[in-house]
Tab-separated table of C-alpha atoms in Angstrom:
chain	number	residue	atom	x	y	z
A	140	MET	CA	-0.094	0.067	-0.086
A	141	THR	CA	1.332	3.383	-1.159
A	142	THR	CA	1.414	5.593	1.742
A	143	PRO	CA	1.270	9.539	2.030
A	144	LEU	CA	4.534	9.905	3.080
A	145	ASP	CA	5.718	7.476	-0.443
A	146	GLN	CA	3.720	9.741	-2.108
A	147	GLU	CA	5.120	12.904	-1.358
A	148	ILE	CA	8.878	10.734	-1.844
A	149	ALA	CA	7.571	9.892	-5.762
A	150	THR	CA	6.643	12.928	-6.726
A	151	TYR	CA	9.980	14.626	-4.728
A	152	THR	CA	12.431	11.976	-6.701
A	153	ALA	CA	10.747	12.692	-10.138
A	154	ALA	CA	11.055	16.499	-9.811
A	155	ASN	CA	15.010	16.397	-8.813
A	156	PRO	CA	16.717	14.393	-10.907
A	157	LYS	CA	19.936	16.462	-11.224
A	158	SER	CA	20.268	16.654	-6.901
A	159	ALA	CA	19.701	12.931	-7.042
A	160	SER	CA	22.620	12.503	-9.149
A	161	LEU	CA	24.367	14.602	-7.732
A	162	HIS	CA	24.786	13.211	-4.574
A	163	GLU	CA	24.999	9.770	-5.793
A	164	LYS	CA	28.479	11.209	-7.180
A	165	ALA	CA	28.529	12.684	-3.668
A	166	THR	CA	28.685	9.024	-1.929
A	167	ASN	CA	31.893	8.457	-3.677
A	168	PHE	CA	33.568	11.179	-1.973
A	169	MET	CA	32.153	11.926	1.340
A	170	PRO	CA	30.101	9.689	4.129
A	171	GLY	CA	26.840	9.432	2.605
A	172	GLY	CA	27.333	11.910	0.220
A	173	ASP	CA	27.357	14.696	3.020
A	174	THR	CA	29.810	16.941	4.847
A	175	ARG	CA	26.621	18.833	7.259
A	176	ASN	CA	24.601	16.426	8.729
A	177	SER	CA	22.019	18.763	9.747
A	178	ILE	CA	21.263	19.744	5.910
A	179	TYR	CA	20.697	15.698	4.978
A	180	TRP	CA	17.642	14.454	4.385
A	181	ASP	CA	16.412	10.931	2.895
A	182	PRO	CA	16.084	10.201	-0.036
A	183	PHE	CA	18.363	13.043	-1.077
A	184	PRO	CA	19.183	16.734	-0.435
A	185	LEU	CA	18.582	19.574	-2.893
A	186	TYR	CA	21.909	21.189	-4.472
A	187	ILE	CA	21.681	24.606	-4.449
A	188	THR	CA	22.349	26.886	-7.023
A	189	ASP	CA	21.443	29.818	-6.428
A	190	GLY	CA	19.514	32.259	-3.917
A	191	THR	CA	18.674	35.912	-4.489
A	192	GLY	CA	16.216	37.365	-1.555
A	193	THR	CA	13.518	35.068	-0.736
A	194	THR	CA	14.285	32.179	-3.119
A	195	LEU	CA	16.609	29.284	-3.950
A	196	THR	CA	17.155	27.608	-7.516
A	197	ASP	CA	18.265	24.379	-7.355
A	198	VAL	CA	20.521	22.064	-10.299
A	199	ASP	CA	17.243	21.489	-11.707
A	200	GLY	CA	15.661	24.687	-12.092
A	201	ASN	CA	12.988	24.547	-9.367
A	202	LYS	CA	12.651	27.556	-7.290
A	203	ARG	CA	11.783	27.329	-3.924
A	204	THR	CA	10.615	30.465	-1.440
A	205	ASP	CA	13.121	29.657	1.962
A	206	PHE	CA	11.839	29.906	5.053
A	207	VAL	CA	14.977	28.684	6.660
A	208	ASN	CA	18.051	31.257	5.711
A	209	ASN	CA	21.062	28.853	6.107
A	210	MET	CA	19.365	27.732	9.887
A	211	THR	CA	18.262	31.318	10.628
A	212	THR	CA	21.737	32.991	9.710
A	213	LEU	CA	20.726	35.290	6.496
A	214	ILE	CA	17.924	37.394	8.384
A	215	LEU	CA	18.537	39.887	5.064
A	216	GLY	CA	17.755	37.318	3.228
A	217	HIS	CA	19.868	36.161	0.020
A	218	LYS	CA	22.581	38.439	-1.269
A	219	PRO	CA	21.512	41.446	0.329
A	220	ALA	CA	23.092	44.424	-1.722
A	221	GLU	CA	24.515	46.071	1.353
A	222	VAL	CA	26.258	43.142	2.778
A	223	THR	CA	27.065	42.144	-0.973
A	224	GLN	CA	28.344	45.371	-1.820
A	225	ALA	CA	30.691	45.514	1.606
A	226	VAL	CA	32.245	42.077	0.899
A	227	ALA	CA	33.044	43.060	-2.808
A	228	GLU	CA	35.205	46.197	-1.731
A	229	GLN	CA	36.857	44.291	1.203
A	230	LEU	CA	37.708	41.344	-1.880
A	231	ASP	CA	39.322	44.317	-3.946
A	232	HIS	CA	41.124	44.616	-0.677
A	233	GLY	CA	42.179	41.194	0.140
A	234	MET	CA	40.501	37.801	1.247
A	235	SER	CA	42.205	37.749	4.630
A	236	PHE	CA	45.553	39.242	6.641
A	237	PRO	CA	48.211	37.998	9.385
A	238	ALA	CA	47.042	40.573	11.506
A	239	PRO	CA	43.692	42.940	12.474
A	240	SER	CA	41.524	44.868	10.396
A	241	PRO	CA	39.853	48.309	10.954
A	242	SER	CA	36.594	46.478	9.965
A	243	VAL	CA	36.961	44.545	12.719
A	244	VAL	CA	36.857	47.027	15.174
A	245	ARG	CA	33.738	48.424	13.975
A	246	TRP	CA	32.185	45.297	14.255
A	247	ALA	CA	33.296	44.834	17.769
A	248	GLU	CA	32.409	47.720	18.217
A	249	LEU	CA	28.746	47.362	17.512
A	250	MET	CA	28.389	43.898	19.047
A	251	CYS	CA	29.738	45.803	22.411
A	252	GLU	CA	26.655	48.902	22.348
A	253	ARG	CA	23.608	46.432	21.302
A	254	VAL	CA	24.410	43.752	23.638
A	255	PRO	CA	23.752	44.658	27.107
A	256	SER	CA	26.113	42.615	28.951
A	257	LEU	CA	29.120	42.690	26.454
A	258	ASP	CA	31.551	44.514	28.009
A	259	LYS	CA	34.072	43.129	25.434
A	260	VAL	CA	33.687	40.632	22.646
A	261	ARG	CA	35.600	37.821	20.255
A	262	PHE	CA	35.101	36.462	16.707
A	263	VAL	CA	35.902	32.855	16.435
A	264	ASN	CA	34.100	31.134	12.829
A	265	THR	CA	31.288	29.051	14.676
A	266	GLY	CA	28.939	28.822	16.641
A	267	THR	CA	30.964	25.645	18.038
A	268	GLU	CA	33.883	27.656	18.682
A	269	ALA	CA	31.742	30.344	20.765
A	270	THR	CA	30.474	27.817	23.320
A	271	LEU	CA	33.886	26.196	23.365
A	272	ASN	CA	35.743	29.182	24.028
A	273	ALA	CA	32.838	30.430	26.416
A	274	ILE	CA	32.899	27.054	28.389
A	275	ARG	CA	36.650	27.300	28.563
A	276	ALA	CA	36.475	30.267	30.087
A	277	ALA	CA	33.892	29.833	32.640
A	278	ARG	CA	36.459	26.906	33.774
A	279	ALA	CA	39.479	28.798	33.814
A	280	PHE	CA	37.540	31.488	35.670
A	281	SER	CA	36.053	29.507	38.164
A	282	GLY	CA	37.972	26.668	39.211
A	283	ASN	CA	35.319	24.616	38.795
A	284	GLN	CA	34.987	21.550	35.984
A	285	LYS	CA	31.367	20.961	35.886
A	286	LEU	CA	28.014	22.311	33.887
A	287	VAL	CA	24.840	22.488	34.241
A	288	LYS	CA	22.735	22.678	30.960
A	289	CYS	CA	19.017	22.178	29.430
A	290	GLU	CA	18.017	18.708	28.636
A	291	GLY	CA	17.268	19.130	24.633
A	292	ALA	CA	19.345	21.771	24.118
A	293	TYR	CA	22.259	22.025	21.052
A	294	HIS	CA	25.084	24.214	22.011
A	295	GLY	CA	27.558	22.876	19.045
A	296	ASN	CA	29.812	20.137	18.510
A	297	HIS	CA	32.426	19.828	20.868
A	298	ASP	CA	32.661	16.947	23.396
A	299	ALA	CA	32.008	19.370	26.892
A	300	ILE	CA	28.570	20.148	25.162
A	301	GLN	CA	27.189	16.919	23.180
A	302	ILE	CA	25.588	15.537	25.854
A	303	SER	CA	21.666	14.896	26.210
A	304	VAL	CA	20.965	16.652	23.440
A	305	VAL	CA	17.885	13.987	21.784
A	306	PRO	CA	18.603	11.676	24.482
A	307	PRO	CA	16.385	8.383	24.008
A	308	LEU	CA	13.920	8.224	26.630
A	309	ASP	CA	14.476	4.905	27.984
A	310	LYS	CA	18.125	6.287	28.939
A	311	ALA	CA	17.510	9.927	29.409
A	312	GLY	CA	15.860	8.764	33.231
A	313	ASP	CA	12.979	10.829	35.090
A	314	ALA	CA	11.577	14.174	33.444
A	315	GLU	CA	12.723	15.488	36.596
A	316	SER	CA	15.955	14.384	37.676
A	317	PRO	CA	17.257	13.483	33.853
A	318	GLU	CA	20.518	11.559	32.778
A	319	SER	CA	23.620	12.770	31.482
A	320	VAL	CA	23.589	11.059	27.744
A	321	LYS	CA	26.335	11.277	25.464
A	322	ALA	CA	24.998	12.265	21.911
A	323	PHE	CA	26.666	9.591	20.131
A	324	PRO	CA	29.811	7.551	20.154
A	325	GLY	CA	33.012	8.881	20.392
A	326	ILE	CA	32.187	11.480	22.832
A	327	SER	CA	34.982	11.775	25.951
A	328	GLU	CA	34.147	9.096	29.319
A	329	THR	CA	33.941	12.142	31.073
A	330	ALA	CA	31.842	14.109	29.542
A	331	GLU	CA	28.723	12.550	30.911
A	332	ASP	CA	30.473	12.858	34.785
A	333	ASP	CA	31.516	16.853	33.976
A	334	ILE	CA	27.421	18.101	33.227
A	335	TYR	CA	24.013	17.557	34.580
A	336	ILE	CA	20.988	17.878	32.813
A	337	THR	CA	17.992	20.065	34.064
A	338	PRO	CA	14.600	20.302	31.763
A	339	PHE	CA	14.257	23.454	30.184
A	340	ASN	CA	11.317	25.780	31.616
A	341	ASP	CA	11.555	24.315	34.584
A	342	ILE	CA	12.843	26.439	37.325
A	343	VAL	CA	12.110	24.558	39.587
A	344	THR	CA	14.335	21.171	38.946
A	345	ALA	CA	16.784	23.546	38.047
A	346	GLU	CA	17.022	25.187	40.831
A	347	LYS	CA	17.505	21.998	42.764
A	348	VAL	CA	19.940	20.374	40.619
A	349	ILE	CA	21.716	24.178	40.250
A	350	ARG	CA	21.973	24.236	44.199
A	351	GLU	CA	22.836	20.680	44.890
A	352	HIS	CA	26.043	20.585	42.591
A	353	ALA	CA	26.788	24.518	42.796
A	354	ASP	CA	30.174	23.749	44.528
A	355	GLU	CA	31.649	22.209	42.093
A	356	LEU	CA	30.051	24.199	38.850
A	357	ALA	CA	31.746	26.345	36.674
A	358	ALA	CA	28.485	27.131	34.664
A	359	VAL	CA	25.229	27.196	33.739
A	360	ILE	CA	23.955	27.421	29.988
A	361	VAL	CA	21.156	27.941	28.108
A	362	GLU	CA	19.816	28.809	24.893
A	363	PRO	CA	16.910	31.275	25.581
A	364	VAL	CA	14.390	30.232	22.178
A	365	ASN	CA	15.701	26.416	22.322
A	366	GLY	CA	16.368	25.680	19.076
A	367	GLN	CA	16.175	21.770	19.073
A	368	CYS	CA	13.106	21.289	20.364
A	369	GLY	CA	11.635	23.612	17.472
A	370	MET	CA	12.090	27.271	18.218
A	371	VAL	CA	10.686	26.953	22.046
A	372	PRO	CA	10.852	29.721	23.808
A	373	GLY	CA	12.182	30.317	27.297
A	374	LYS	CA	9.586	31.287	29.786
A	375	PRO	CA	10.464	34.749	31.544
A	376	GLU	CA	10.470	33.184	34.748
A	377	PHE	CA	12.614	30.496	34.461
A	378	LEU	CA	15.853	32.601	32.214
A	379	GLU	CA	15.820	35.163	35.341
A	380	GLY	CA	15.201	32.245	37.807
A	381	LEU	CA	18.668	30.970	36.371
A	382	ARG	CA	19.919	34.947	36.930
A	383	ARG	CA	18.670	35.022	40.388
A	384	ILE	CA	20.079	31.669	40.970
A	385	THR	CA	23.465	32.158	39.660
A	386	ASP	CA	23.931	35.641	41.390
A	387	GLU	CA	22.699	34.286	44.498
A	388	LEU	CA	25.301	31.258	44.275
A	389	GLY	CA	27.980	33.026	42.139
A	390	ILE	CA	28.239	30.855	39.429
A	391	ILE	CA	28.056	32.090	35.666
A	392	LEU	CA	25.763	32.141	33.490
A	393	ILE	CA	26.402	31.264	29.525
A	394	PHE	CA	23.654	32.372	27.027
A	395	ASP	CA	23.322	30.332	24.031
A	396	GLU	CA	22.403	33.231	21.626
A	397	VAL	CA	23.364	31.734	18.002
A	398	ILE	CA	20.162	31.532	17.229
A	399	ALA	CA	18.406	33.334	19.415
A	400	PHE	CA	20.486	37.145	19.013
A	401	ARG	CA	17.964	37.479	15.980
A	402	ILE	CA	14.927	38.061	18.200
A	403	ALA	CA	15.771	41.530	19.212
A	404	TYR	CA	17.852	44.558	18.784
A	405	GLY	CA	20.355	43.846	21.239
A	406	GLY	CA	19.443	39.630	21.254
A	407	ALA	CA	17.482	37.807	23.621
A	408	GLN	CA	18.783	39.224	26.601
A	409	ASP	CA	17.505	42.476	25.589
A	410	TYR	CA	14.418	40.858	24.631
A	411	TYR	CA	13.716	39.326	28.513
A	412	GLY	CA	15.681	41.776	30.190
A	413	VAL	CA	18.030	39.633	32.030
A	414	THR	CA	22.023	39.319	31.235
A	415	PRO	CA	24.348	36.931	31.738
A	416	ASP	CA	27.858	36.595	32.366
A	417	LEU	CA	28.717	35.524	28.896
A	418	THR	CA	27.271	34.813	25.179
A	419	CYS	CA	27.935	33.219	22.775
A	420	PHE	CA	26.843	34.037	19.011
A	421	GLY	CA	27.104	32.618	15.409
A	422	LYS	CA	24.555	32.765	11.819
A	423	VAL	CA	23.168	36.368	11.915
A	424	VAL	CA	26.215	38.637	13.103
A	425	GLY	CA	28.443	37.140	10.441
A	426	GLY	CA	26.099	37.890	7.896
A	427	GLY	CA	26.052	34.579	5.556
A	428	MET	CA	30.244	34.588	5.821
A	429	PRO	CA	31.429	31.491	8.557
A	430	VAL	CA	31.026	33.259	11.978
A	431	GLY	CA	30.784	32.802	15.659
A	432	ALA	CA	31.672	35.184	18.609
A	433	PHE	CA	31.560	35.209	22.502
A	434	GLY	CA	32.050	38.093	24.799
A	435	GLY	CA	30.984	39.341	27.994
A	436	ARG	CA	32.057	40.635	31.830
A	437	GLU	CA	35.548	42.609	31.646
A	438	ASP	CA	36.904	40.221	34.392
A	439	ILE	CA	36.446	36.749	32.757
A	440	MET	CA	37.107	38.102	29.016
A	441	SER	CA	40.818	39.729	30.661
A	442	MET	CA	41.330	36.753	30.655
A	443	TRP	CA	42.241	36.282	26.401
A	444	ASP	CA	44.518	39.736	26.713
A	445	PRO	CA	47.583	39.001	25.609
A	446	SER	CA	49.355	42.401	26.339
A	447	GLY	CA	51.157	43.177	30.026
A	448	GLY	CA	52.873	39.724	29.715
A	449	GLY	CA	50.336	37.420	28.486
A	450	ALA	CA	47.285	36.324	28.332
A	451	THR	CA	45.794	33.464	31.055
A	452	VAL	CA	43.579	31.639	28.246
A	453	GLN	CA	45.374	31.431	24.767
A	454	HIS	CA	43.096	31.607	21.828
A	455	ALA	CA	44.190	31.369	18.537
A	456	GLY	CA	42.157	31.251	14.719
A	457	THR	CA	43.585	31.689	11.538
A	458	PHE	CA	40.890	32.875	10.454
A	459	ASN	CA	39.268	34.535	13.423
A	460	GLY	CA	37.533	38.020	12.929
A	461	ASN	CA	38.739	37.967	9.278
A	462	PRO	CA	38.085	40.723	7.312
A	463	MET	CA	35.554	39.235	5.090
A	464	THR	CA	33.825	37.958	7.661
A	465	ALA	CA	33.602	41.492	9.615
A	466	ALA	CA	32.801	42.999	6.388
A	467	ALA	CA	29.339	41.093	6.292
A	468	GLY	CA	29.062	41.275	9.907
A	469	VAL	CA	29.115	45.409	9.723
A	470	ALA	CA	26.946	45.595	6.743
A	471	THR	CA	24.219	43.481	8.648
A	472	LEU	CA	24.171	44.690	12.387
A	473	GLU	CA	23.797	48.212	10.647
A	474	ASN	CA	20.706	47.528	8.662
A	475	LEU	CA	19.413	45.630	11.242
A	476	THR	CA	17.593	48.631	12.526
A	477	PRO	CA	14.807	48.466	15.408
A	478	GLU	CA	11.888	48.931	12.582
A	479	LYS	CA	13.323	45.582	11.115
A	480	TYR	CA	13.029	43.846	13.799
A	481	GLU	CA	9.204	45.451	14.867
A	482	TYR	CA	8.915	44.011	10.913
A	483	LEU	CA	10.304	40.676	11.426
A	484	ASP	CA	8.125	40.483	14.857
A	485	ASN	CA	5.120	41.564	12.882
A	486	LEU	CA	5.556	38.996	10.139
A	487	GLY	CA	6.861	36.292	12.444
A	488	GLU	CA	3.390	36.895	14.726
A	489	SER	CA	1.584	36.810	11.462
A	490	LEU	CA	1.983	33.446	10.176
A	491	ARG	CA	2.285	31.756	13.834
A	492	THR	CA	-1.583	33.060	14.238
A	493	LYS	CA	-2.355	31.925	10.997
A	494	LEU	CA	-0.800	28.612	10.740
A	495	ARG	CA	-2.737	27.796	13.957
A	496	ALA	CA	-5.948	28.986	12.411
A	497	LEU	CA	-5.047	26.514	9.679
A	498	PHE	CA	-4.763	23.667	12.595
A	499	ALA	CA	-7.879	24.870	14.025
A	500	GLU	CA	-9.895	24.756	11.472
A	501	LEU	CA	-8.813	21.212	10.118
A	502	GLU	CA	-8.784	19.820	14.028
A	503	VAL	CA	-5.829	18.616	13.054
A	504	PRO	CA	-3.441	17.656	16.150
A	505	MET	CA	-0.746	19.777	15.707
A	506	GLY	CA	0.328	23.109	17.145
A	507	VAL	CA	3.420	25.979	15.942
A	508	THR	CA	6.199	27.010	18.356
A	509	GLY	CA	8.144	30.202	18.217
A	510	VAL	CA	8.868	34.041	18.851
A	511	ALA	CA	9.598	36.659	17.335
A	512	SER	CA	10.849	35.773	13.429
A	513	LEU	CA	11.302	31.901	15.127
A	514	PHE	CA	8.814	29.239	14.637
A	515	ALA	CA	8.475	25.720	14.197
A	516	LEU	CA	5.941	23.315	13.473
A	517	GLN	CA	4.669	20.501	15.752
A	518	PHE	CA	3.305	17.436	14.870
A	519	THR	CA	1.656	16.724	18.515
A	520	PRO	CA	-1.619	18.161	20.741
A	521	THR	CA	1.023	18.357	23.460
A	522	GLU	CA	2.041	21.992	24.257
A	523	VAL	CA	5.632	21.573	23.864
A	524	VAL	CA	7.845	23.066	26.019
A	525	ASP	CA	11.016	21.246	26.665
A	526	TYR	CA	12.518	18.267	25.603
A	527	ARG	CA	9.892	15.745	26.730
A	528	THR	CA	7.359	17.241	24.899
A	529	PHE	CA	8.995	18.173	21.723
A	530	ALA	CA	9.312	14.272	22.035
A	531	THR	CA	5.342	13.566	21.181
A	532	ASN	CA	5.992	14.919	17.969
A	533	ASP	CA	4.628	12.475	14.810
A	534	LYS	CA	7.517	12.602	12.809
A	535	ASN	CA	6.129	10.123	10.109
A	536	MET	CA	3.847	13.332	9.887
A	537	LEU	CA	6.863	15.526	9.852
A	538	ASN	CA	8.485	13.677	7.514
A	539	ILE	CA	5.096	14.190	5.231
A	540	MET	CA	5.346	17.795	5.427
A	541	PHE	CA	9.386	18.195	5.203
A	542	ILE	CA	9.175	16.559	2.043
A	543	GLY	CA	5.251	18.018	1.038
A	544	LEU	CA	6.582	21.515	1.602
A	545	LEU	CA	9.580	20.789	-0.976
A	546	ASN	CA	6.684	19.725	-3.609
A	547	GLU	CA	4.768	23.048	-2.664
A	548	GLY	CA	7.644	25.013	-3.083
A	549	PHE	CA	8.756	25.803	-0.005
A	550	LEU	CA	12.001	24.863	1.956
A	551	MET	CA	12.171	24.875	6.103
A	552	SER	CA	14.658	22.720	8.285
A	553	ASN	CA	14.455	18.712	8.318
A	554	ARG	CA	12.737	19.423	11.449
A	555	CYS	CA	9.489	21.997	10.126
A	556	ALA	CA	11.467	24.797	11.808
A	557	GLY	CA	11.882	28.283	9.884
A	558	ASN	CA	12.066	31.821	10.062
A	559	VAL	CA	11.059	35.026	8.176
A	560	SER	CA	13.832	37.564	6.737
A	561	THR	CA	13.540	41.098	6.217
A	562	VAL	CA	12.654	40.236	2.763
A	563	HIS	CA	9.973	37.987	3.103
A	564	THR	CA	6.125	39.406	3.070
A	565	GLU	CA	2.320	39.025	3.744
A	566	ASP	CA	2.279	37.035	0.527
A	567	ASP	CA	4.885	35.232	1.137
A	568	VAL	CA	3.444	33.859	4.752
A	569	ASP	CA	0.017	33.197	3.196
A	570	ALA	CA	1.316	30.946	0.146
A	571	PHE	CA	3.112	28.885	2.581
A	572	VAL	CA	0.342	28.650	5.264
A	573	THR	CA	-1.787	27.899	1.855
A	574	ALA	CA	1.102	25.099	0.833
A	575	VAL	CA	0.709	23.488	4.704
A	576	ARG	CA	-3.034	23.388	3.667
A	577	ASN	CA	-2.317	21.452	0.664
A	578	VAL	CA	0.167	19.213	2.587
A	579	LEU	CA	-2.510	18.051	4.802
A	580	LYS	CA	-5.231	17.601	2.316
A	581	ARG	CA	-3.074	15.109	0.743
A	582	ALA	CA	-1.873	13.173	4.301
A	583	GLY	CA	-6.164	13.217	4.804
A	584	TYR	CA	-6.605	16.142	7.104
A	585	ALA	CA	-8.548	18.205	5.415
């Protein structure tokens, strides 16, 4: 019997023969034909040749409206004139240098002006490097080793934090006292022992965990908006409570704003009015170029100061603060005005409202999560507030929707999470909601 998923995959395969052929070739040179697991999907991923504004074109000539924007990065859309001009001008002068460039100073200035917690900032090349260095800073500054993180949170691809990202529930322990579970084989044997897990958005359990282990903690790290579970906003009382408890106990609080920085002019800490000790950045702040950054309190960040006798903590990187990324980052931040954030907020809220109305009309067991410009489809009638509620999603329906939307001319992440950019319009939102309706109809919900 042909299932709705089979039908969507058949349509997708027929429409994308060149992508299928390229993927087959890719498997000869890369494991599974892939060098970035987060953008792989069955039966094969698309191969993109162009991105302009809101539109992606693939090798088969298919055009799709992009609602993932390279995993939330392209907040101004594809090839915004301001950013491409800045990068082109820098290219005329050189791609990278063995010394700082003037643009990196302006970049750092913009970051420190916008973000409440930043006394000083350092640039790296990925969000992974940002969280790695923030954790290293917390350990060096505090003299302690252990961490607290939320179950179901992704903070990058390094051993210290690849714990309980998507843990099997039969290994994850009790919901109010989660176990530390390695994300995959190869993670250091000590990593599980160095981290304690708490549910997201549960301040009662978080306080219990933090107080129980306070004397050995270097830091508490949290995403103010949990991306892995579908752009789930932190409850104000949860984030405020983490700040209150860590302040009282003298524990460093790290905000991972690699995704969440895009929800307000000064990031999630500006949106929530909660100031962490250290913050990690990526994606948006590089304007589409490879990027990461971390920063915060003067006394912590001074450990990297190489002047006057040397730094306490060493930090190198051939492409840290490179002029190409700095040029793109400066152009992006200078163009992200408060008015553009207001536009993004309104458009994101419109999209979520229209999706909720559709699900209510069709009486489909679905929901939508998100905040500001971020959103995700949830294939469960349960309100998603943390990892355990996220785990109630119907994965088959998620796959039907993801492939079905590709067939309808829209791209989201393969977990059906997305975001709007400043070049998306209300017409794009309406067309997307219609596409979701069409997929649900083919799946038997209309």
